[in-house]
Tab-separated table of C-alpha atoms in Angstrom:
chain	number	residue	atom	x	y	z
A	243	UNK	CA	-18.106	-7.888	49.414
A	244	UNK	CA	-18.837	-11.112	50.581
A	245	UNK	CA	-17.582	-11.661	54.022
A	246	UNK	CA	-20.631	-9.341	54.498
A	247	UNK	CA	-22.649	-12.199	54.387
A	248	UNK	CA	-23.061	-15.191	56.784
A	249	UNK	CA	-25.133	-17.397	57.792
A	250	UNK	CA	-26.913	-15.409	60.416
A	251	UNK	CA	-27.450	-12.189	57.920
A	252	UNK	CA	-30.997	-11.888	56.787
A	253	UNK	CA	-32.128	-12.297	53.084
A	254	UNK	CA	-34.910	-9.988	51.214
A	255	UNK	CA	-36.797	-11.627	48.086
A	256	UNK	CA	-39.313	-9.830	46.223
A	257	UNK	CA	-40.388	-10.170	42.399
A	258	UNK	CA	-37.634	-12.922	41.612
A	259	UNK	CA	-34.882	-10.370	43.266
A	260	UNK	CA	-32.617	-10.991	46.305
A	261	UNK	CA	-32.671	-9.081	49.045
A	262	UNK	CA	-29.814	-9.006	52.011
A	263	UNK	CA	-29.160	-6.945	55.628
A	264	UNK	CA	-24.732	-7.320	56.995
A	265	UNK	CA	-26.316	-6.717	60.322
A	266	UNK	CA	-25.323	-3.300	60.460
A	267	UNK	CA	-26.860	-0.681	58.579
A	268	UNK	CA	-27.105	-1.692	54.385
A	269	UNK	CA	-29.253	-3.393	52.733
A	270	UNK	CA	-28.203	-4.576	49.252
A	271	UNK	CA	-29.289	-6.421	46.656
A	272	UNK	CA	-28.341	-9.405	45.829
A	273	UNK	CA	-28.145	-10.817	42.428
A	274	UNK	CA	-27.562	-14.042	42.988
A	275	UNK	CA	-25.129	-16.177	40.154
A	276	UNK	CA	-24.640	-19.565	41.584
A	277	UNK	CA	-25.795	-21.402	43.631
A	278	UNK	CA	-24.709	-25.460	44.791
A	279	UNK	CA	-26.821	-27.959	47.509
A	280	UNK	CA	-29.770	-30.100	46.837
A	281	UNK	CA	-33.070	-29.600	47.670
A	282	UNK	CA	-33.737	-29.928	51.244
A	283	UNK	CA	-30.136	-30.214	51.443
A	284	UNK	CA	-27.764	-26.976	53.529
A	285	UNK	CA	-26.953	-24.388	50.676
A	286	UNK	CA	-24.635	-21.885	49.859
A	287	UNK	CA	-24.405	-18.707	47.721
A	288	UNK	CA	-21.039	-19.506	45.805
A	289	UNK	CA	-20.826	-16.367	44.416
A	290	UNK	CA	-23.109	-12.861	44.042
A	291	UNK	CA	-22.382	-9.141	43.492
A	292	UNK	CA	-24.764	-6.618	45.418
A	293	UNK	CA	-25.920	-4.036	43.079
A	294	UNK	CA	-27.941	-1.159	45.360
A	295	UNK	CA	-30.073	-0.546	49.022
A	296	UNK	CA	-33.264	-2.158	49.247
A	297	UNK	CA	-35.679	-2.552	52.326
A	298	UNK	CA	-37.714	-5.460	51.747
A	299	UNK	CA	-40.100	-8.551	52.910
A	300	UNK	CA	-37.294	-11.099	55.385
A	301	UNK	CA	-36.977	-14.028	54.771
A	302	UNK	CA	-34.741	-16.957	57.030
A	303	UNK	CA	-31.484	-17.267	55.374
A	304	UNK	CA	-31.692	-20.660	54.892
A	305	UNK	CA	-35.303	-21.122	54.216
A	306	UNK	CA	-34.622	-18.128	51.088
A	307	UNK	CA	-31.313	-19.716	49.583
A	308	UNK	CA	-33.361	-23.692	49.805
A	309	UNK	CA	-35.619	-21.613	47.780
A	310	UNK	CA	-33.746	-20.810	44.800
A	311	UNK	CA	-32.365	-24.301	44.690
A	312	UNK	CA	-36.369	-25.757	45.006
A	313	UNK	CA	-37.433	-23.163	42.693
A	314	UNK	CA	-35.608	-21.331	40.283
A	315	UNK	CA	-37.354	-20.226	37.379
A	316	UNK	CA	-40.353	-19.553	39.305
A	317	UNK	CA	-40.924	-16.030	39.983
A	318	UNK	CA	-39.512	-16.151	44.866
A	319	UNK	CA	-42.272	-13.530	45.287
A	320	UNK	CA	-43.948	-13.820	49.237
A	321	UNK	CA	-47.318	-13.209	49.614
A	322	UNK	CA	-46.554	-9.829	50.461
A	323	UNK	CA	-49.561	-8.427	53.446
A	324	UNK	CA	-51.369	-5.521	53.992
A	325	UNK	CA	-53.849	-3.648	56.483
A	326	UNK	CA	-56.736	-2.393	54.896
A	327	UNK	CA	-59.658	-0.296	55.818
A	328	UNK	CA	-63.217	-2.578	56.233
A	329	UNK	CA	-65.450	-1.177	53.090
A	330	UNK	CA	-67.596	1.528	53.907
A	331	UNK	CA	-65.590	2.968	55.934
A	332	UNK	CA	-65.647	6.415	54.023
A	333	UNK	CA	-68.832	5.440	53.748
A	334	UNK	CA	-69.317	5.541	57.042
A	335	UNK	CA	-67.042	9.423	57.535
A	336	UNK	CA	-68.823	10.959	54.650
A	337	UNK	CA	-72.107	9.590	56.123
A	338	UNK	CA	-71.108	10.946	60.021
A	339	UNK	CA	-69.672	14.238	58.663
A	340	UNK	CA	-73.643	14.394	56.637
A	341	UNK	CA	-76.591	12.915	57.872
A	342	UNK	CA	-78.661	13.182	61.558
A	343	UNK	CA	-77.145	10.524	63.649
A	344	UNK	CA	-80.952	8.924	63.884
A	345	UNK	CA	-80.675	8.265	60.496
A	346	UNK	CA	-77.351	7.460	60.755
A	347	UNK	CA	-78.053	4.667	62.849
A	348	UNK	CA	-81.379	3.548	61.353
A	349	UNK	CA	-80.212	3.742	57.596
A	350	UNK	CA	-77.435	4.056	57.066
A	351	UNK	CA	-74.568	1.753	59.063
A	352	UNK	CA	-76.930	-1.285	59.122
A	353	UNK	CA	-76.421	-1.329	55.274
A	354	UNK	CA	-72.955	-0.677	55.464
A	355	UNK	CA	-72.737	-3.474	58.164
A	356	UNK	CA	-74.804	-5.632	55.873
A	357	UNK	CA	-72.183	-4.952	53.312
A	358	UNK	CA	-68.833	-5.623	55.724
A	359	UNK	CA	-70.799	-8.849	56.818
A	360	UNK	CA	-71.313	-10.163	53.264
A	361	UNK	CA	-68.005	-8.621	52.683
A	362	UNK	CA	-65.937	-11.006	54.810
A	363	UNK	CA	-68.243	-13.867	54.633
A	364	UNK	CA	-67.083	-13.702	50.546
A	365	UNK	CA	-63.247	-13.135	51.524
A	366	UNK	CA	-62.925	-16.275	53.899
A	367	UNK	CA	-64.276	-18.511	51.449
A	368	UNK	CA	-61.346	-16.936	49.368
A	369	UNK	CA	-63.912	-16.012	46.979
A	370	UNK	CA	-61.651	-12.798	46.060
A	371	UNK	CA	-64.017	-11.717	43.148
A	372	UNK	CA	-66.954	-12.079	45.150
A	373	UNK	CA	-66.040	-9.952	47.551
A	374	UNK	CA	-65.498	-7.637	45.643
A	375	UNK	CA	-68.994	-6.880	43.765
A	376	UNK	CA	-70.354	-7.198	47.187
A	377	UNK	CA	-68.429	-4.130	47.827
A	378	UNK	CA	-69.337	-2.591	44.645
A	379	UNK	CA	-73.342	-3.404	45.492
A	380	UNK	CA	-72.393	-2.014	49.028
A	381	UNK	CA	-71.795	1.316	47.652
A	382	UNK	CA	-74.301	1.166	44.978
A	383	UNK	CA	-77.277	0.421	48.132
A	384	UNK	CA	-76.036	2.815	50.195
A	385	UNK	CA	-76.701	6.069	47.434
A	386	UNK	CA	-80.212	4.090	46.744
A	387	UNK	CA	-81.072	4.410	50.180
A	388	UNK	CA	-79.938	7.778	50.485
A	389	UNK	CA	-81.528	8.983	47.246
A	390	UNK	CA	-84.500	7.187	48.168
A	391	UNK	CA	-84.748	8.555	52.355
A	392	UNK	CA	-84.252	12.616	50.248
A	393	UNK	CA	-87.613	10.977	48.317
A	394	UNK	CA	-89.630	9.932	50.757
A	395	UNK	CA	-88.719	12.594	53.124
A	396	UNK	CA	-89.509	15.193	49.887
A	397	UNK	CA	-92.718	13.321	49.262
A	398	UNK	CA	-93.974	13.865	53.093
A	399	UNK	CA	-92.204	17.650	53.273
A	400	UNK	CA	-95.073	18.140	50.089
A	401	UNK	CA	-98.131	16.770	51.396
A	402	UNK	CA	-96.984	18.578	54.600
A	403	UNK	CA	-97.071	21.494	52.466
A	404	UNK	CA	-99.671	20.921	50.487
A	405	UNK	CA	-102.377	19.932	54.270
A	406	UNK	CA	-100.813	23.190	55.424
A	407	UNK	CA	-101.918	25.409	52.480
A	408	UNK	CA	-105.321	23.591	51.796
B	128	UNK	CA	-102.884	8.210	66.326
B	129	UNK	CA	-101.549	5.380	63.293
B	130	UNK	CA	-103.627	2.791	64.752
B	131	UNK	CA	-106.201	5.105	63.200
B	132	UNK	CA	-104.563	4.564	59.687
B	133	UNK	CA	-107.542	2.585	57.507
B	134	UNK	CA	-104.611	2.106	55.048
B	135	UNK	CA	-103.299	-1.356	54.382
B	136	UNK	CA	-99.478	-2.027	54.491
B	137	UNK	CA	-97.630	-1.645	51.002
B	138	UNK	CA	-96.815	-5.242	48.879
B	139	UNK	CA	-93.076	-4.783	50.098
B	140	UNK	CA	-94.028	-3.721	53.729
B	141	UNK	CA	-96.443	-6.904	53.618
B	142	UNK	CA	-93.249	-9.593	52.939
B	143	UNK	CA	-91.685	-8.052	55.642
B	144	UNK	CA	-94.583	-8.171	57.980
B	145	UNK	CA	-95.056	-12.136	56.397
B	146	UNK	CA	-91.561	-12.861	57.483
B	147	UNK	CA	-91.025	-10.919	60.830
B	148	UNK	CA	-94.429	-12.619	61.806
B	149	UNK	CA	-92.873	-16.209	61.583
B	150	UNK	CA	-89.397	-15.534	62.949
B	151	UNK	CA	-89.351	-13.457	66.683
B	152	UNK	CA	-86.342	-10.685	65.407
B	153	UNK	CA	-84.550	-10.179	62.168
B	154	UNK	CA	-81.697	-8.266	60.348
B	155	UNK	CA	-82.624	-5.868	56.476
B	156	UNK	CA	-79.903	-8.856	55.133
B	157	UNK	CA	-81.764	-12.186	56.736
B	158	UNK	CA	-85.001	-10.651	54.839
B	159	UNK	CA	-83.403	-9.396	51.760
B	160	UNK	CA	-82.099	-13.302	51.234
B	161	UNK	CA	-84.934	-14.791	52.789
B	162	UNK	CA	-87.107	-12.696	50.325
B	163	UNK	CA	-85.625	-14.451	47.165
B	164	UNK	CA	-84.994	-10.886	45.708
B	165	UNK	CA	-88.696	-9.120	46.395
B	166	UNK	CA	-86.733	-7.196	48.408
B	167	UNK	CA	-82.904	-5.106	47.408
B	168	UNK	CA	-79.860	-3.867	49.870
B	169	UNK	CA	-80.837	-0.067	48.868
B	170	UNK	CA	-84.085	-0.094	49.625
B	171	UNK	CA	-85.205	-2.460	53.059
B	172	UNK	CA	-83.773	-0.564	55.856
B	173	UNK	CA	-85.988	2.831	54.283
B	174	UNK	CA	-88.616	0.599	54.157
B	175	UNK	CA	-88.181	-0.567	57.355
B	176	UNK	CA	-87.671	2.912	59.004
B	177	UNK	CA	-90.755	3.639	57.630
B	178	UNK	CA	-92.866	1.003	59.284
B	179	UNK	CA	-90.727	2.074	61.853
B	180	UNK	CA	-92.566	5.915	62.255
B	181	UNK	CA	-95.739	3.967	61.030
B	182	UNK	CA	-95.717	2.000	64.297
B	183	UNK	CA	-95.610	-1.322	62.119
B	184	UNK	CA	-92.682	-2.958	63.676
B	185	UNK	CA	-90.158	-2.022	66.443
B	186	UNK	CA	-86.242	-1.926	66.394
B	187	UNK	CA	-82.994	-1.968	68.232
B	188	UNK	CA	-79.449	-2.157	68.442
B	189	UNK	CA	-77.166	-5.148	69.033
B	190	UNK	CA	-73.802	-5.094	69.906
B	191	UNK	CA	-72.280	-8.382	70.110
B	192	UNK	CA	-69.703	-9.511	72.222
B	193	UNK	CA	-66.380	-10.600	70.814
B	194	UNK	CA	-67.249	-9.351	67.487
B	195	UNK	CA	-65.890	-6.764	65.482
B	196	UNK	CA	-66.909	-3.914	63.349
B	197	UNK	CA	-71.094	-2.243	63.226
B	198	UNK	CA	-73.415	-3.121	65.954
B	199	UNK	CA	-76.366	-4.581	63.502
B	200	UNK	CA	-80.047	-3.068	63.639
B	201	UNK	CA	-82.781	-5.735	64.062
B	202	UNK	CA	-86.245	-5.586	63.368
B	203	UNK	CA	-89.207	-7.388	65.423
B	204	UNK	CA	-93.236	-6.713	65.035
B	205	UNK	CA	-95.438	-4.703	67.012
B	206	UNK	CA	-99.193	-6.009	67.338
B	207	UNK	CA	-99.763	-3.105	65.881
B	208	UNK	CA	-97.869	-4.797	62.375
B	209	UNK	CA	-99.993	-8.150	63.463
B	210	UNK	CA	-103.424	-5.893	62.691
B	211	UNK	CA	-102.431	-4.765	59.933
B	212	UNK	CA	-100.809	-8.013	58.715
B	213	UNK	CA	-104.324	-10.124	59.866
B	214	UNK	CA	-106.173	-7.480	58.014
B	215	UNK	CA	-104.725	-7.232	54.866
B	216	UNK	CA	-104.224	-11.206	54.545
B	217	UNK	CA	-108.082	-11.320	55.073
B	218	UNK	CA	-108.796	-8.702	52.578
B	219	UNK	CA	-106.864	-10.555	49.482
B	220	UNK	CA	-108.521	-13.625	51.270
B	221	UNK	CA	-111.888	-12.121	50.533
B	222	UNK	CA	-110.345	-10.307	46.985
B	223	UNK	CA	-109.614	-14.066	45.370
B	224	UNK	CA	-112.090	-15.822	47.396
B	225	UNK	CA	-110.268	-18.183	49.905
B	226	UNK	CA	-111.421	-19.158	53.662
B	227	UNK	CA	-109.417	-17.064	55.889
B	228	UNK	CA	-107.415	-19.144	58.266
B	229	UNK	CA	-106.914	-18.366	61.673
């Protein structure tokens, strides 16, 4: 198995586990048993076993191995990035399906737009919990706006009906 | 049609008119933040839409270039809105016995 790894091999790491690719077809989970070398210098994996096929996030081999030496006890979990829809995307689709374009443009989309602005402002300041709170509050505001709008519509309909009768 | 409406604006409408009278254009979140808790995020656009129907304010959509996301809707006060605001201020001044300024 050792001959399948070389300096151009790709290394993956996740939750303290190391994964490697043989450069051809297969990916392996690599259990590092022994690493020699000093931090900042070239290191080599002296002993390793392969325990399965996985697909994980890619790292440069040398950088990955140096991190093994530098931080042997810390989990080598890289910052995972994923693309997600902005807040209010689902609400906008829902509103687009239910309400008229005029109501959407004048009442509902501005509420979502404001929520997005506050959300991204909080994220830019690295205030994750504030961003989450903004999302919850924005969702509440969205449904409050719908409720209030429906209430006003009902009252105006009632007044018109009353006037037409009397 | 709405010019003959003798009613004064509601307290929330007055807050909005007061803010818009001092600035050229504002959008909902700006008003909520400037009001110091008197206006709510969930109700501001419904209030503004009703004010638009009454002719107190007018609105337009602003699409900012190089900025992704939904377009903003900014509001400005109309002549009728200014007259209603002045009328409400005068009524308030008479009520509290203060002198009406300009």
